[in-house]
């Protein structure tokens, strides 16, 4: 692991903005038995204090860092604090604007921030819109249908098996082992329940049974780095589970005490496939105007062609390697430790704003 010594042009005032999981609050804990159960995936995307503090500590090596919770008072906090730049990991709350809320506020206040702008964040949160754009640009992505009401299933034309997921979620929220479906009647029944439960449309996609990868990208323009590719090896998976990276796989079977051994980084790839995956994710990153960093999920179709599953412009960065957080895992394989990686994200944003 090589330590990069950064040269920031001065000590900047950095605000780290975040949403903390409610179960981190002692009052919440006393009312709940277990933070991660099937019916408690509501705040799956929010962060723990372990992550928030690890990021703060990493950024504090070079700059002055203040925590700003992305709550209803944050507009005033930013106005008073006047940070030089905001390191944004806030996932926001309420609907499709949620990831865009902090960047939109910061655009209004003319405060620079790390990561993508409101348009990219909202677009990528809507898996259907993202796939429409990718399809226009001829980037392979599984065939799909967005279903707002059960009646729309009468035009159903996809080949089984399919996988259904909430249209606008992340962190495997609403994607369970049972989300892979083989027949139409089962699909119809399950989708009705899902639309109601998650209060949003469902996206149904043809199921790609090939190898799965996730790819971390860092930087902008010509300098964008594709970090070593992570493969999820489903042959190492508990036998009773479908070969998908479901909520159960991510949050129940994979714990720091007993980590799932399904990740292979760097993935074992022949040169041609590696180049194809890299060019596909890089094109996707640029087409969607991703900034500074992102993690892009890829799966091979039956012809071995890399297809884009989804784009995460606010990648999770859990600090403990045993948590198998894929962005830090890819960075570590590239020789970049946790603090180096986060400071590189900050530097990318500063360069973009002409601050470096
Ligand atoms: N069309 C598909 N074919 C095969 N598997 C799929 C497909 N779509 C999703 N999956 C499986 O479901 C998993 C979760 O899907 P997806 O990445 O869309 O959800 P997410 O909750 O947004 O993920 P993240 O945690 O990365 O934000 C994928 O990692 C993959 O294993
Ligand atoms: Mg994903």
mmCIF file of C-alpha atoms and ligand atoms in Angstrom:
data_model
loop_
_atom_site.group_PDB
_atom_site.id
_atom_site.type_symbol
_atom_site.label_atom_id
_atom_site.label_comp_id
_atom_site.label_asym_id
_atom_site.label_seq_id
_atom_site.Cartn_x
_atom_site.Cartn_y
_atom_site.Cartn_z
ATOM 1 C CA UNK A 1 0.000 0.000 0.000
ATOM 2 C CA UNK A 2 1.607 3.288 -0.954
ATOM 3 C CA UNK A 3 0.821 6.412 0.954
ATOM 4 C CA UNK A 4 0.304 9.404 -1.315
ATOM 5 C CA UNK A 5 1.487 12.663 0.180
ATOM 6 C CA UNK A 6 -0.950 15.281 -0.950
ATOM 7 C CA UNK A 7 -0.079 18.884 -1.406
ATOM 8 C CA UNK A 8 -3.169 20.958 -0.838
ATOM 9 C CA UNK A 9 -2.527 24.599 -1.692
ATOM 10 C CA UNK A 10 -3.714 25.595 1.798
ATOM 11 C CA UNK A 11 -5.677 24.244 4.736
ATOM 12 C CA UNK A 12 -9.275 24.354 3.503
ATOM 13 C CA UNK A 13 -12.469 24.534 5.523
ATOM 14 C CA UNK A 14 -14.261 21.313 4.570
ATOM 15 C CA UNK A 15 -17.788 20.387 5.684
ATOM 16 C CA UNK A 16 -18.670 16.700 5.680
ATOM 17 C CA UNK A 17 -22.398 16.285 5.139
ATOM 18 C CA UNK A 18 -24.170 13.002 5.867
ATOM 19 C CA UNK A 19 -27.327 11.200 6.947
ATOM 20 C CA UNK A 20 -26.860 8.924 9.938
ATOM 21 C CA UNK A 21 -28.868 5.716 10.341
ATOM 22 C CA UNK A 22 -31.615 6.266 12.919
ATOM 23 C CA UNK A 23 -30.644 3.099 14.758
ATOM 24 C CA UNK A 24 -27.387 4.872 15.697
ATOM 25 C CA UNK A 25 -29.535 7.002 17.988
ATOM 26 C CA UNK A 26 -29.785 5.325 21.432
ATOM 27 C CA UNK A 27 -33.510 6.191 21.668
ATOM 28 C CA UNK A 28 -34.197 4.259 18.453
ATOM 29 C CA UNK A 29 -32.131 1.283 19.577
ATOM 30 C CA UNK A 30 -34.207 0.668 22.665
ATOM 31 C CA UNK A 31 -37.305 0.248 20.448
ATOM 32 C CA UNK A 32 -35.861 -2.153 17.914
ATOM 33 C CA UNK A 33 -34.330 -5.592 18.251
ATOM 34 C CA UNK A 34 -32.163 -5.826 15.187
ATOM 35 C CA UNK A 35 -31.105 -3.093 12.811
ATOM 36 C CA UNK A 36 -31.024 -5.222 9.666
ATOM 37 C CA UNK A 37 -34.068 -7.338 9.177
ATOM 38 C CA UNK A 38 -36.189 -7.686 6.065
ATOM 39 C CA UNK A 39 -38.771 -5.148 7.185
ATOM 40 C CA UNK A 40 -36.203 -2.619 8.347
ATOM 41 C CA UNK A 41 -34.536 -1.702 5.075
ATOM 42 C CA UNK A 42 -35.889 1.861 5.116
ATOM 43 C CA UNK A 43 -32.584 3.490 6.026
ATOM 44 C CA UNK A 44 -30.300 0.955 4.344
ATOM 45 C CA UNK A 45 -28.574 3.727 2.360
ATOM 46 C CA UNK A 46 -27.759 5.972 5.325
ATOM 47 C CA UNK A 47 -24.415 5.816 7.105
ATOM 48 C CA UNK A 48 -23.197 4.780 10.542
ATOM 49 C CA UNK A 49 -21.086 6.992 12.780
ATOM 50 C CA UNK A 50 -18.249 4.530 12.205
ATOM 51 C CA UNK A 51 -18.217 5.508 8.510
ATOM 52 C CA UNK A 52 -18.890 9.210 9.069
ATOM 53 C CA UNK A 53 -16.098 9.520 11.624
ATOM 54 C CA UNK A 54 -13.670 7.502 9.496
ATOM 55 C CA UNK A 55 -14.235 9.879 6.569
ATOM 56 C CA UNK A 56 -13.869 12.905 8.850
ATOM 57 C CA UNK A 57 -10.591 11.530 10.207
ATOM 58 C CA UNK A 58 -9.284 10.825 6.714
ATOM 59 C CA UNK A 59 -10.051 14.330 5.450
ATOM 60 C CA UNK A 60 -8.757 15.923 8.673
ATOM 61 C CA UNK A 61 -5.210 14.794 7.873
ATOM 62 C CA UNK A 62 -4.888 17.747 5.475
ATOM 63 C CA UNK A 63 -7.827 20.071 6.086
ATOM 64 C CA UNK A 64 -10.171 21.408 8.769
ATOM 65 C CA UNK A 65 -13.329 19.316 8.789
ATOM 66 C CA UNK A 66 -16.722 20.129 10.334
ATOM 67 C CA UNK A 67 -19.631 17.673 10.375
ATOM 68 C CA UNK A 68 -22.933 18.996 9.025
ATOM 69 C CA UNK A 69 -25.878 16.632 9.321
ATOM 70 C CA UNK A 70 -28.125 16.807 6.254
ATOM 71 C CA UNK A 71 -31.209 17.585 8.309
ATOM 72 C CA UNK A 72 -33.750 20.410 8.013
ATOM 73 C CA UNK A 73 -31.298 22.899 9.558
ATOM 74 C CA UNK A 74 -28.459 22.248 7.138
ATOM 75 C CA UNK A 75 -29.209 25.191 4.838
ATOM 76 C CA UNK A 76 -28.607 27.578 7.735
ATOM 77 C CA UNK A 77 -25.566 25.601 8.913
ATOM 78 C CA UNK A 78 -23.921 25.907 5.488
ATOM 79 C CA UNK A 79 -24.725 29.629 5.327
ATOM 80 C CA UNK A 80 -23.111 30.263 8.675
ATOM 81 C CA UNK A 81 -20.154 27.940 8.329
ATOM 82 C CA UNK A 82 -19.291 29.072 4.768
ATOM 83 C CA UNK A 83 -17.079 26.062 4.017
ATOM 84 C CA UNK A 84 -14.632 26.231 1.106
ATOM 85 C CA UNK A 85 -16.012 22.900 -0.076
ATOM 86 C CA UNK A 86 -18.435 20.190 1.083
ATOM 87 C CA UNK A 87 -17.610 16.501 1.032
ATOM 88 C CA UNK A 88 -21.037 15.061 0.304
ATOM 89 C CA UNK A 89 -22.088 11.561 1.344
ATOM 90 C CA UNK A 90 -25.687 12.521 2.133
ATOM 91 C CA UNK A 91 -28.304 10.197 0.658
ATOM 92 C CA UNK A 92 -31.142 12.590 1.601
ATOM 93 C CA UNK A 93 -34.740 11.732 2.317
ATOM 94 C CA UNK A 94 -38.104 11.622 0.567
ATOM 95 C CA UNK A 95 -38.358 10.444 -2.987
ATOM 96 C CA UNK A 96 -36.453 10.970 -6.186
ATOM 97 C CA UNK A 97 -34.910 14.338 -5.230
ATOM 98 C CA UNK A 98 -33.307 12.947 -2.103
ATOM 99 C CA UNK A 99 -29.710 12.530 -3.266
ATOM 100 C CA UNK A 100 -29.930 15.836 -5.151
ATOM 101 C CA UNK A 101 -31.106 17.917 -2.184
ATOM 102 C CA UNK A 102 -27.717 18.786 -0.679
ATOM 103 C CA UNK A 103 -26.016 19.477 -4.041
ATOM 104 C CA UNK A 104 -28.975 21.688 -5.074
ATOM 105 C CA UNK A 105 -28.745 23.680 -1.830
ATOM 106 C CA UNK A 106 -24.988 24.032 -2.299
ATOM 107 C CA UNK A 107 -25.397 25.172 -5.918
ATOM 108 C CA UNK A 108 -27.786 27.828 -4.642
ATOM 109 C CA UNK A 109 -25.312 28.959 -1.976
ATOM 110 C CA UNK A 110 -22.415 28.772 -4.495
ATOM 111 C CA UNK A 111 -20.483 26.342 -2.317
ATOM 112 C CA UNK A 112 -18.384 23.691 -4.159
ATOM 113 C CA UNK A 113 -19.007 20.025 -3.327
ATOM 114 C CA UNK A 114 -17.653 16.597 -4.157
ATOM 115 C CA UNK A 115 -19.461 14.239 -6.484
ATOM 116 C CA UNK A 116 -22.140 14.545 -9.096
ATOM 117 C CA UNK A 117 -24.650 17.324 -9.625
ATOM 118 C CA UNK A 118 -28.402 17.135 -8.844
ATOM 119 C CA UNK A 119 -29.354 16.039 -12.362
ATOM 120 C CA UNK A 120 -26.963 13.077 -12.409
ATOM 121 C CA UNK A 121 -27.852 12.030 -8.860
ATOM 122 C CA UNK A 122 -31.596 12.050 -9.559
ATOM 123 C CA UNK A 123 -31.214 10.364 -12.942
ATOM 124 C CA UNK A 124 -29.102 7.531 -11.575
ATOM 125 C CA UNK A 125 -31.534 7.007 -8.711
ATOM 126 C CA UNK A 126 -34.209 6.219 -11.323
ATOM 127 C CA UNK A 127 -33.023 2.935 -12.831
ATOM 128 C CA UNK A 128 -35.504 3.251 -15.727
ATOM 129 C CA UNK A 129 -34.394 6.756 -16.792
ATOM 130 C CA UNK A 130 -30.747 5.692 -16.525
ATOM 131 C CA UNK A 131 -31.388 2.689 -18.770
ATOM 132 C CA UNK A 132 -33.297 4.816 -21.298
ATOM 133 C CA UNK A 133 -30.279 7.118 -21.609
ATOM 134 C CA UNK A 134 -27.846 4.209 -21.876
ATOM 135 C CA UNK A 135 -30.022 2.581 -24.534
ATOM 136 C CA UNK A 136 -29.997 5.815 -26.574
ATOM 137 C CA UNK A 137 -26.186 5.735 -26.445
ATOM 138 C CA UNK A 138 -26.116 2.023 -27.379
ATOM 139 C CA UNK A 139 -24.605 0.914 -24.065
ATOM 140 C CA UNK A 140 -25.845 -2.632 -23.319
ATOM 141 C CA UNK A 141 -28.278 -2.921 -20.375
ATOM 142 C CA UNK A 142 -30.863 -5.666 -19.656
ATOM 143 C CA UNK A 143 -34.256 -5.316 -21.383
ATOM 144 C CA UNK A 144 -36.759 -3.840 -18.956
ATOM 145 C CA UNK A 145 -40.240 -2.563 -18.272
ATOM 146 C CA UNK A 146 -41.253 0.019 -15.684
ATOM 147 C CA UNK A 147 -44.542 -1.000 -14.043
ATOM 148 C CA UNK A 148 -46.599 1.657 -12.254
ATOM 149 C CA UNK A 149 -49.816 -0.361 -11.988
ATOM 150 C CA UNK A 150 -50.548 -4.073 -12.349
ATOM 151 C CA UNK A 151 -52.688 -3.288 -15.438
ATOM 152 C CA UNK A 152 -49.521 -2.326 -17.340
ATOM 153 C CA UNK A 153 -48.427 -5.955 -17.164
ATOM 154 C CA UNK A 154 -50.840 -6.794 -19.986
ATOM 155 C CA UNK A 155 -48.173 -5.518 -22.406
ATOM 156 C CA UNK A 156 -45.486 -7.676 -20.790
ATOM 157 C CA UNK A 157 -42.934 -8.871 -23.355
ATOM 158 C CA UNK A 158 -39.801 -9.784 -21.396
ATOM 159 C CA UNK A 159 -38.299 -13.275 -21.325
ATOM 160 C CA UNK A 160 -38.229 -15.172 -18.029
ATOM 161 C CA UNK A 161 -36.534 -15.409 -15.623
ATOM 162 C CA UNK A 162 -36.846 -11.753 -14.649
ATOM 163 C CA UNK A 163 -35.843 -9.750 -11.602
ATOM 164 C CA UNK A 164 -38.043 -6.997 -10.171
ATOM 165 C CA UNK A 165 -36.835 -4.130 -8.001
ATOM 166 C CA UNK A 166 -38.098 -0.802 -6.705
ATOM 167 C CA UNK A 167 -37.450 1.798 -9.428
ATOM 168 C CA UNK A 168 -35.717 4.319 -7.194
ATOM 169 C CA UNK A 169 -33.712 2.670 -4.433
ATOM 170 C CA UNK A 170 -30.164 1.534 -3.623
ATOM 171 C CA UNK A 171 -28.224 -0.625 -1.153
ATOM 172 C CA UNK A 172 -30.337 -3.604 -2.273
ATOM 173 C CA UNK A 173 -33.382 -2.070 -0.632
ATOM 174 C CA UNK A 174 -36.392 -4.022 -1.882
ATOM 175 C CA UNK A 175 -34.214 -6.562 -3.721
ATOM 176 C CA UNK A 176 -34.623 -9.877 -1.986
ATOM 177 C CA UNK A 177 -33.674 -13.405 -2.837
ATOM 178 C CA UNK A 178 -37.312 -13.897 -3.862
ATOM 179 C CA UNK A 179 -37.089 -11.071 -6.437
ATOM 180 C CA UNK A 180 -35.990 -13.455 -9.206
ATOM 181 C CA UNK A 181 -39.155 -14.845 -10.783
ATOM 182 C CA UNK A 182 -39.833 -17.592 -13.335
ATOM 183 C CA UNK A 183 -43.462 -17.169 -14.227
ATOM 184 C CA UNK A 184 -45.956 -14.475 -15.027
ATOM 185 C CA UNK A 185 -48.560 -15.185 -12.341
ATOM 186 C CA UNK A 186 -46.009 -15.176 -9.575
ATOM 187 C CA UNK A 187 -44.634 -11.899 -10.941
ATOM 188 C CA UNK A 188 -48.059 -10.265 -11.023
ATOM 189 C CA UNK A 189 -48.817 -11.215 -7.446
ATOM 190 C CA UNK A 190 -45.452 -10.136 -6.059
ATOM 191 C CA UNK A 191 -45.297 -6.861 -7.958
ATOM 192 C CA UNK A 192 -48.645 -5.676 -6.618
ATOM 193 C CA UNK A 193 -47.388 -6.053 -3.056
ATOM 194 C CA UNK A 194 -44.065 -4.411 -3.890
ATOM 195 C CA UNK A 195 -45.544 -1.288 -5.526
ATOM 196 C CA UNK A 196 -47.661 -0.726 -2.458
ATOM 197 C CA UNK A 197 -44.929 -1.432 0.056
ATOM 198 C CA UNK A 198 -42.305 0.827 -1.515
ATOM 199 C CA UNK A 199 -44.839 3.359 -2.768
ATOM 200 C CA UNK A 200 -43.160 3.642 -6.167
ATOM 201 C CA UNK A 201 -43.112 1.842 -9.532
ATOM 202 C CA UNK A 202 -41.252 -1.415 -9.979
ATOM 203 C CA UNK A 203 -38.675 -2.031 -12.696
ATOM 204 C CA UNK A 204 -38.725 -5.541 -14.152
ATOM 205 C CA UNK A 205 -35.607 -6.643 -16.027
ATOM 206 C CA UNK A 206 -34.587 -9.731 -17.917
ATOM 207 C CA UNK A 207 -32.329 -11.692 -15.607
ATOM 208 C CA UNK A 208 -28.705 -11.932 -16.727
ATOM 209 C CA UNK A 209 -27.159 -15.110 -15.406
ATOM 210 C CA UNK A 210 -23.534 -14.267 -16.288
ATOM 211 C CA UNK A 211 -20.655 -13.120 -14.093
ATOM 212 C CA UNK A 212 -21.175 -9.977 -11.999
ATOM 213 C CA UNK A 213 -18.719 -7.154 -11.413
ATOM 214 C CA UNK A 214 -18.699 -3.798 -9.756
ATOM 215 C CA UNK A 215 -16.306 -1.120 -10.921
ATOM 216 C CA UNK A 216 -15.070 1.929 -9.012
ATOM 217 C CA UNK A 217 -14.146 5.071 -10.926
ATOM 218 C CA UNK A 218 -12.205 8.049 -9.598
ATOM 219 C CA UNK A 219 -11.526 11.449 -11.144
ATOM 220 C CA UNK A 220 -12.734 13.448 -14.118
ATOM 221 C CA UNK A 221 -12.171 13.781 -17.847
ATOM 222 C CA UNK A 222 -8.988 12.306 -19.293
ATOM 223 C CA UNK A 223 -7.664 11.670 -15.772
ATOM 224 C CA UNK A 224 -10.520 9.358 -14.728
ATOM 225 C CA UNK A 225 -9.117 6.147 -13.246
ATOM 226 C CA UNK A 226 -10.931 2.825 -13.490
ATOM 227 C CA UNK A 227 -9.884 1.040 -10.282
ATOM 228 C CA UNK A 228 -9.308 -2.736 -10.206
ATOM 229 C CA UNK A 229 -12.536 -4.604 -11.036
ATOM 230 C CA UNK A 230 -14.333 -6.430 -8.214
ATOM 231 C CA UNK A 231 -16.121 -9.693 -9.090
ATOM 232 C CA UNK A 232 -18.950 -11.169 -6.987
ATOM 233 C CA UNK A 233 -18.484 -14.919 -7.260
ATOM 234 C CA UNK A 234 -21.845 -16.546 -6.801
ATOM 235 C CA UNK A 235 -20.338 -20.033 -6.984
ATOM 236 C CA UNK A 236 -19.098 -19.293 -3.447
ATOM 237 C CA UNK A 237 -22.617 -18.311 -2.362
ATOM 238 C CA UNK A 238 -24.804 -20.122 0.196
ATOM 239 C CA UNK A 239 -26.551 -22.803 -1.881
ATOM 240 C CA UNK A 240 -30.053 -21.823 -0.830
ATOM 241 C CA UNK A 241 -29.703 -18.335 -2.350
ATOM 242 C CA UNK A 242 -30.243 -17.080 -5.913
ATOM 243 C CA UNK A 243 -27.045 -15.769 -7.548
ATOM 244 C CA UNK A 244 -27.799 -12.113 -6.878
ATOM 245 C CA UNK A 245 -26.384 -9.501 -4.562
ATOM 246 C CA UNK A 246 -29.626 -9.218 -2.613
ATOM 247 C CA UNK A 247 -30.533 -7.493 0.622
ATOM 248 C CA UNK A 248 -30.052 -10.783 2.436
ATOM 249 C CA UNK A 249 -26.608 -11.261 0.869
ATOM 250 C CA UNK A 250 -25.475 -7.709 1.585
ATOM 251 C CA UNK A 251 -26.782 -7.146 5.068
ATOM 252 C CA UNK A 252 -27.653 -10.479 6.672
ATOM 253 C CA UNK A 253 -25.290 -13.179 5.350
ATOM 254 C CA UNK A 254 -22.300 -10.815 5.083
ATOM 255 C CA UNK A 255 -21.309 -9.584 8.540
ATOM 256 C CA UNK A 256 -17.934 -8.409 9.861
ATOM 257 C CA UNK A 257 -17.988 -11.399 12.242
ATOM 258 C CA UNK A 258 -18.565 -13.839 9.375
ATOM 259 C CA UNK A 259 -17.771 -12.107 6.074
ATOM 260 C CA UNK A 260 -19.088 -13.655 2.840
ATOM 261 C CA UNK A 261 -16.154 -14.755 0.801
ATOM 262 C CA UNK A 262 -17.559 -13.944 -2.639
ATOM 263 C CA UNK A 263 -15.427 -10.974 -3.677
ATOM 264 C CA UNK A 264 -12.487 -11.290 -5.981
ATOM 265 C CA UNK A 265 -10.411 -8.195 -6.641
ATOM 266 C CA UNK A 266 -8.781 -7.839 -9.051
ATOM 267 C CA UNK A 267 -11.235 -10.029 -10.952
ATOM 268 C CA UNK A 268 -9.706 -12.847 -12.944
ATOM 269 C CA UNK A 269 -10.312 -11.614 -16.512
ATOM 270 C CA UNK A 270 -8.769 -12.047 -19.901
ATOM 271 C CA UNK A 271 -7.421 -8.815 -21.359
ATOM 272 C CA UNK A 272 -10.188 -8.413 -23.960
ATOM 273 C CA UNK A 273 -13.024 -8.752 -21.422
ATOM 274 C CA UNK A 274 -11.253 -6.472 -18.955
ATOM 275 C CA UNK A 275 -10.867 -3.776 -21.625
ATOM 276 C CA UNK A 276 -14.508 -4.195 -22.678
ATOM 277 C CA UNK A 277 -15.751 -3.774 -19.091
ATOM 278 C CA UNK A 278 -13.496 -0.749 -18.576
ATOM 279 C CA UNK A 279 -14.606 1.006 -21.750
ATOM 280 C CA UNK A 280 -18.286 0.266 -21.036
ATOM 281 C CA UNK A 281 -18.164 1.739 -17.518
ATOM 282 C CA UNK A 282 -16.066 4.705 -18.602
ATOM 283 C CA UNK A 283 -18.523 5.564 -21.386
ATOM 284 C CA UNK A 284 -21.383 5.200 -18.919
ATOM 285 C CA UNK A 285 -19.650 7.491 -16.407
ATOM 286 C CA UNK A 286 -19.115 10.163 -19.052
ATOM 287 C CA UNK A 287 -22.551 9.896 -20.668
ATOM 288 C CA UNK A 288 -24.240 10.336 -17.292
ATOM 289 C CA UNK A 289 -21.880 13.214 -16.353
ATOM 290 C CA UNK A 290 -20.672 11.499 -13.182
ATOM 291 C CA UNK A 291 -18.164 13.601 -11.266
ATOM 292 C CA UNK A 292 -15.193 12.729 -9.029
ATOM 293 C CA UNK A 293 -16.300 9.181 -8.218
ATOM 294 C CA UNK A 294 -18.898 6.468 -8.797
ATOM 295 C CA UNK A 295 -19.356 2.711 -8.612
ATOM 296 C CA UNK A 296 -20.953 0.983 -11.577
ATOM 297 C CA UNK A 297 -22.495 -2.511 -11.496
ATOM 298 C CA UNK A 298 -22.035 -4.785 -14.496
ATOM 299 C CA UNK A 299 -23.254 -8.244 -15.426
ATOM 300 C CA UNK A 300 -22.444 -10.383 -18.464
ATOM 301 C CA UNK A 301 -25.301 -11.494 -20.716
ATOM 302 C CA UNK A 302 -25.506 -14.960 -22.282
ATOM 303 C CA UNK A 303 -23.128 -13.813 -25.058
ATOM 304 C CA UNK A 304 -20.547 -12.658 -22.515
ATOM 305 C CA UNK A 305 -21.221 -8.971 -23.263
ATOM 306 C CA UNK A 306 -20.903 -6.600 -20.272
ATOM 307 C CA UNK A 307 -24.264 -4.963 -19.488
ATOM 308 C CA UNK A 308 -24.786 -2.048 -17.104
ATOM 309 C CA UNK A 309 -27.026 -2.970 -14.160
ATOM 310 C CA UNK A 310 -26.893 0.394 -12.403
ATOM 311 C CA UNK A 311 -24.788 3.442 -11.602
ATOM 312 C CA UNK A 312 -24.028 4.611 -8.040
ATOM 313 C CA UNK A 313 -22.725 8.195 -8.101
ATOM 314 C CA UNK A 314 -22.616 8.243 -4.262
ATOM 315 C CA UNK A 315 -20.769 4.989 -3.560
ATOM 316 C CA UNK A 316 -20.782 3.510 -0.063
ATOM 317 C CA UNK A 317 -17.386 3.671 1.675
ATOM 318 C CA UNK A 318 -17.446 1.538 4.813
ATOM 319 C CA UNK A 319 -14.007 1.760 6.446
ATOM 320 C CA UNK A 320 -13.719 -1.741 7.918
ATOM 321 C CA UNK A 321 -12.334 -4.072 5.200
ATOM 322 C CA UNK A 322 -14.417 -6.898 6.743
ATOM 323 C CA UNK A 323 -17.565 -5.021 5.713
ATOM 324 C CA UNK A 324 -16.710 -5.764 2.061
ATOM 325 C CA UNK A 325 -17.536 -2.284 0.867
ATOM 326 C CA UNK A 326 -16.575 -2.482 -2.805
ATOM 327 C CA UNK A 327 -15.300 1.050 -3.500
ATOM 328 C CA UNK A 328 -12.645 0.964 -0.735
ATOM 329 C CA UNK A 329 -11.895 -2.652 -1.670
ATOM 330 C CA UNK A 330 -11.097 -1.686 -5.290
ATOM 331 C CA UNK A 331 -9.025 1.274 -4.100
ATOM 332 C CA UNK A 332 -7.043 -0.921 -1.692
ATOM 333 C CA UNK A 333 -6.234 -3.295 -4.545
ATOM 334 C CA UNK A 334 -4.898 -0.286 -6.457
ATOM 335 C CA UNK A 335 -2.661 0.443 -3.459
ATOM 336 C CA UNK A 336 -4.739 3.355 -2.200
ATOM 337 C CA UNK A 337 -5.621 3.205 1.476
ATOM 338 C CA UNK A 338 -8.884 4.613 2.855
ATOM 339 C CA UNK A 339 -7.662 8.111 3.640
ATOM 340 C CA UNK A 340 -5.724 8.425 0.382
ATOM 341 C CA UNK A 341 -8.805 7.430 -1.597
ATOM 342 C CA UNK A 342 -11.090 9.957 0.086
ATOM 343 C CA UNK A 343 -8.540 12.743 -0.223
ATOM 344 C CA UNK A 344 -8.204 11.932 -3.934
ATOM 345 C CA UNK A 345 -11.977 12.356 -4.309
ATOM 346 C CA UNK A 346 -11.716 15.732 -2.552
ATOM 347 C CA UNK A 347 -8.790 16.777 -4.758
ATOM 348 C CA UNK A 348 -10.688 15.773 -7.913
ATOM 349 C CA UNK A 349 -13.550 18.043 -6.893
ATOM 350 C CA UNK A 350 -11.178 20.912 -6.003
ATOM 351 C CA UNK A 351 -9.458 20.636 -9.391
ATOM 352 C CA UNK A 352 -12.836 20.725 -11.113
ATOM 353 C CA UNK A 353 -13.668 23.974 -9.305
ATOM 354 C CA UNK A 354 -10.214 25.430 -10.004
ATOM 355 C CA UNK A 355 -9.321 25.418 -6.293
ATOM 356 C CA UNK A 356 -6.056 23.492 -6.881
HETATM 357 N N1 LIG B 1 -31.022 -7.657 -14.704
HETATM 358 C C1 LIG B 1 -30.362 -8.316 -13.755
HETATM 359 N N2 LIG B 1 -29.876 -9.561 -13.998
HETATM 360 C C2 LIG B 1 -29.217 -10.268 -13.050
HETATM 361 N N3 LIG B 1 -29.025 -9.826 -11.803
HETATM 362 C C3 LIG B 1 -29.489 -8.594 -11.492
HETATM 363 C C4 LIG B 1 -30.162 -7.768 -12.442
HETATM 364 N N4 LIG B 1 -30.503 -6.608 -11.839
HETATM 365 C C5 LIG B 1 -30.055 -6.701 -10.563
HETATM 366 N N5 LIG B 1 -29.452 -7.894 -10.356
HETATM 367 C C6 LIG B 1 -28.873 -8.399 -9.107
HETATM 368 O O1 LIG B 1 -29.414 -7.673 -8.013
HETATM 369 C C7 LIG B 1 -28.376 -6.945 -7.347
HETATM 370 C C8 LIG B 1 -28.917 -5.620 -6.860
HETATM 371 O O2 LIG B 1 -29.392 -4.869 -7.977
HETATM 372 P P1 LIG B 1 -29.021 -3.335 -8.131
HETATM 373 O O3 LIG B 1 -27.565 -3.198 -8.237
HETATM 374 O O4 LIG B 1 -29.854 -2.783 -9.224
HETATM 375 O O5 LIG B 1 -29.548 -2.801 -6.735
HETATM 376 P P2 LIG B 1 -29.089 -1.676 -5.729
HETATM 377 O O6 LIG B 1 -29.841 -1.858 -4.503
HETATM 378 O O7 LIG B 1 -29.243 -0.344 -6.377
HETATM 379 O O8 LIG B 1 -27.554 -1.964 -5.501
HETATM 380 P P3 LIG B 1 -26.461 -1.106 -4.687
HETATM 381 O O9 LIG B 1 -26.362 -1.724 -3.349
HETATM 382 O O10 LIG B 1 -25.256 -1.381 -5.513
HETATM 383 O O11 LIG B 1 -26.894 0.310 -4.648
HETATM 384 C C9 LIG B 1 -27.258 -6.833 -8.370
HETATM 385 O O12 LIG B 1 -26.023 -6.658 -7.742
HETATM 386 C C10 LIG B 1 -27.367 -8.171 -9.094
HETATM 387 O O13 LIG B 1 -26.789 -9.225 -8.350
HETATM 388 MG MG1 LIG B 2 -26.079 -2.341 -7.159
#
